[in-house]
């Protein structure tokens, strides 16, 4: 299915301007749920371009997918924060824009790497969000120095959650993931990708796999 991509500017709550892209099918019926993708850690070079392959794959399956550069990344203004708390406002702003401008009353939030804790902290602050997918949530001890204060928000959220992780993830072991999710409320699913490392799973060779997992989860909402 042919797809199109349009670029917009979304204002965050403090005046930061976020470059945002909407991927959608060129023609035909579109699903009413919109998928908002949140990119990896800006401080280490994370940007929306890393999620382009997944966004195109979702658009080819009749979904509208939205990517954006968080503050300080790509062509967005502002400065990235170390712990990702300022970026929560960016996620909320984009989701509100999606709701108002794409006539979306259902949004799935998908966070990749550090984008997972950031989007996880926004889930219950956005009424239209009906579910959450984490691609490589950094739950490990070292990563928790930066992102540990985000954990509680997603673990206590009653909304359906899917955690996808490679068994060779260098930031979080399978045991650490399982232990963290013991305290999670609501519906919680996990999907482990055998032999995949953290950054390997972010690569284009896994895009089709991620698209399939996301659509499978959407169909269960």
GROMACS .gro file of N, CA and C in nm, residues 93 122 125:
model
    9
   93UNK      N    1   0.164   1.709   2.437
   93UNK     CA    2   0.129   1.809   2.336
   93UNK      C    3   0.101   1.746   2.201
  122UNK      N    4   0.346   0.960   3.047
  122UNK     CA    5   0.239   1.043   2.988
  122UNK      C    6   0.107   0.967   2.972
  125UNK      N    7  -0.199   1.067   3.157
  125UNK     CA    8  -0.229   1.212   3.148
  125UNK      C    9  -0.301   1.247   3.018
   0.00000   0.00000   0.00000
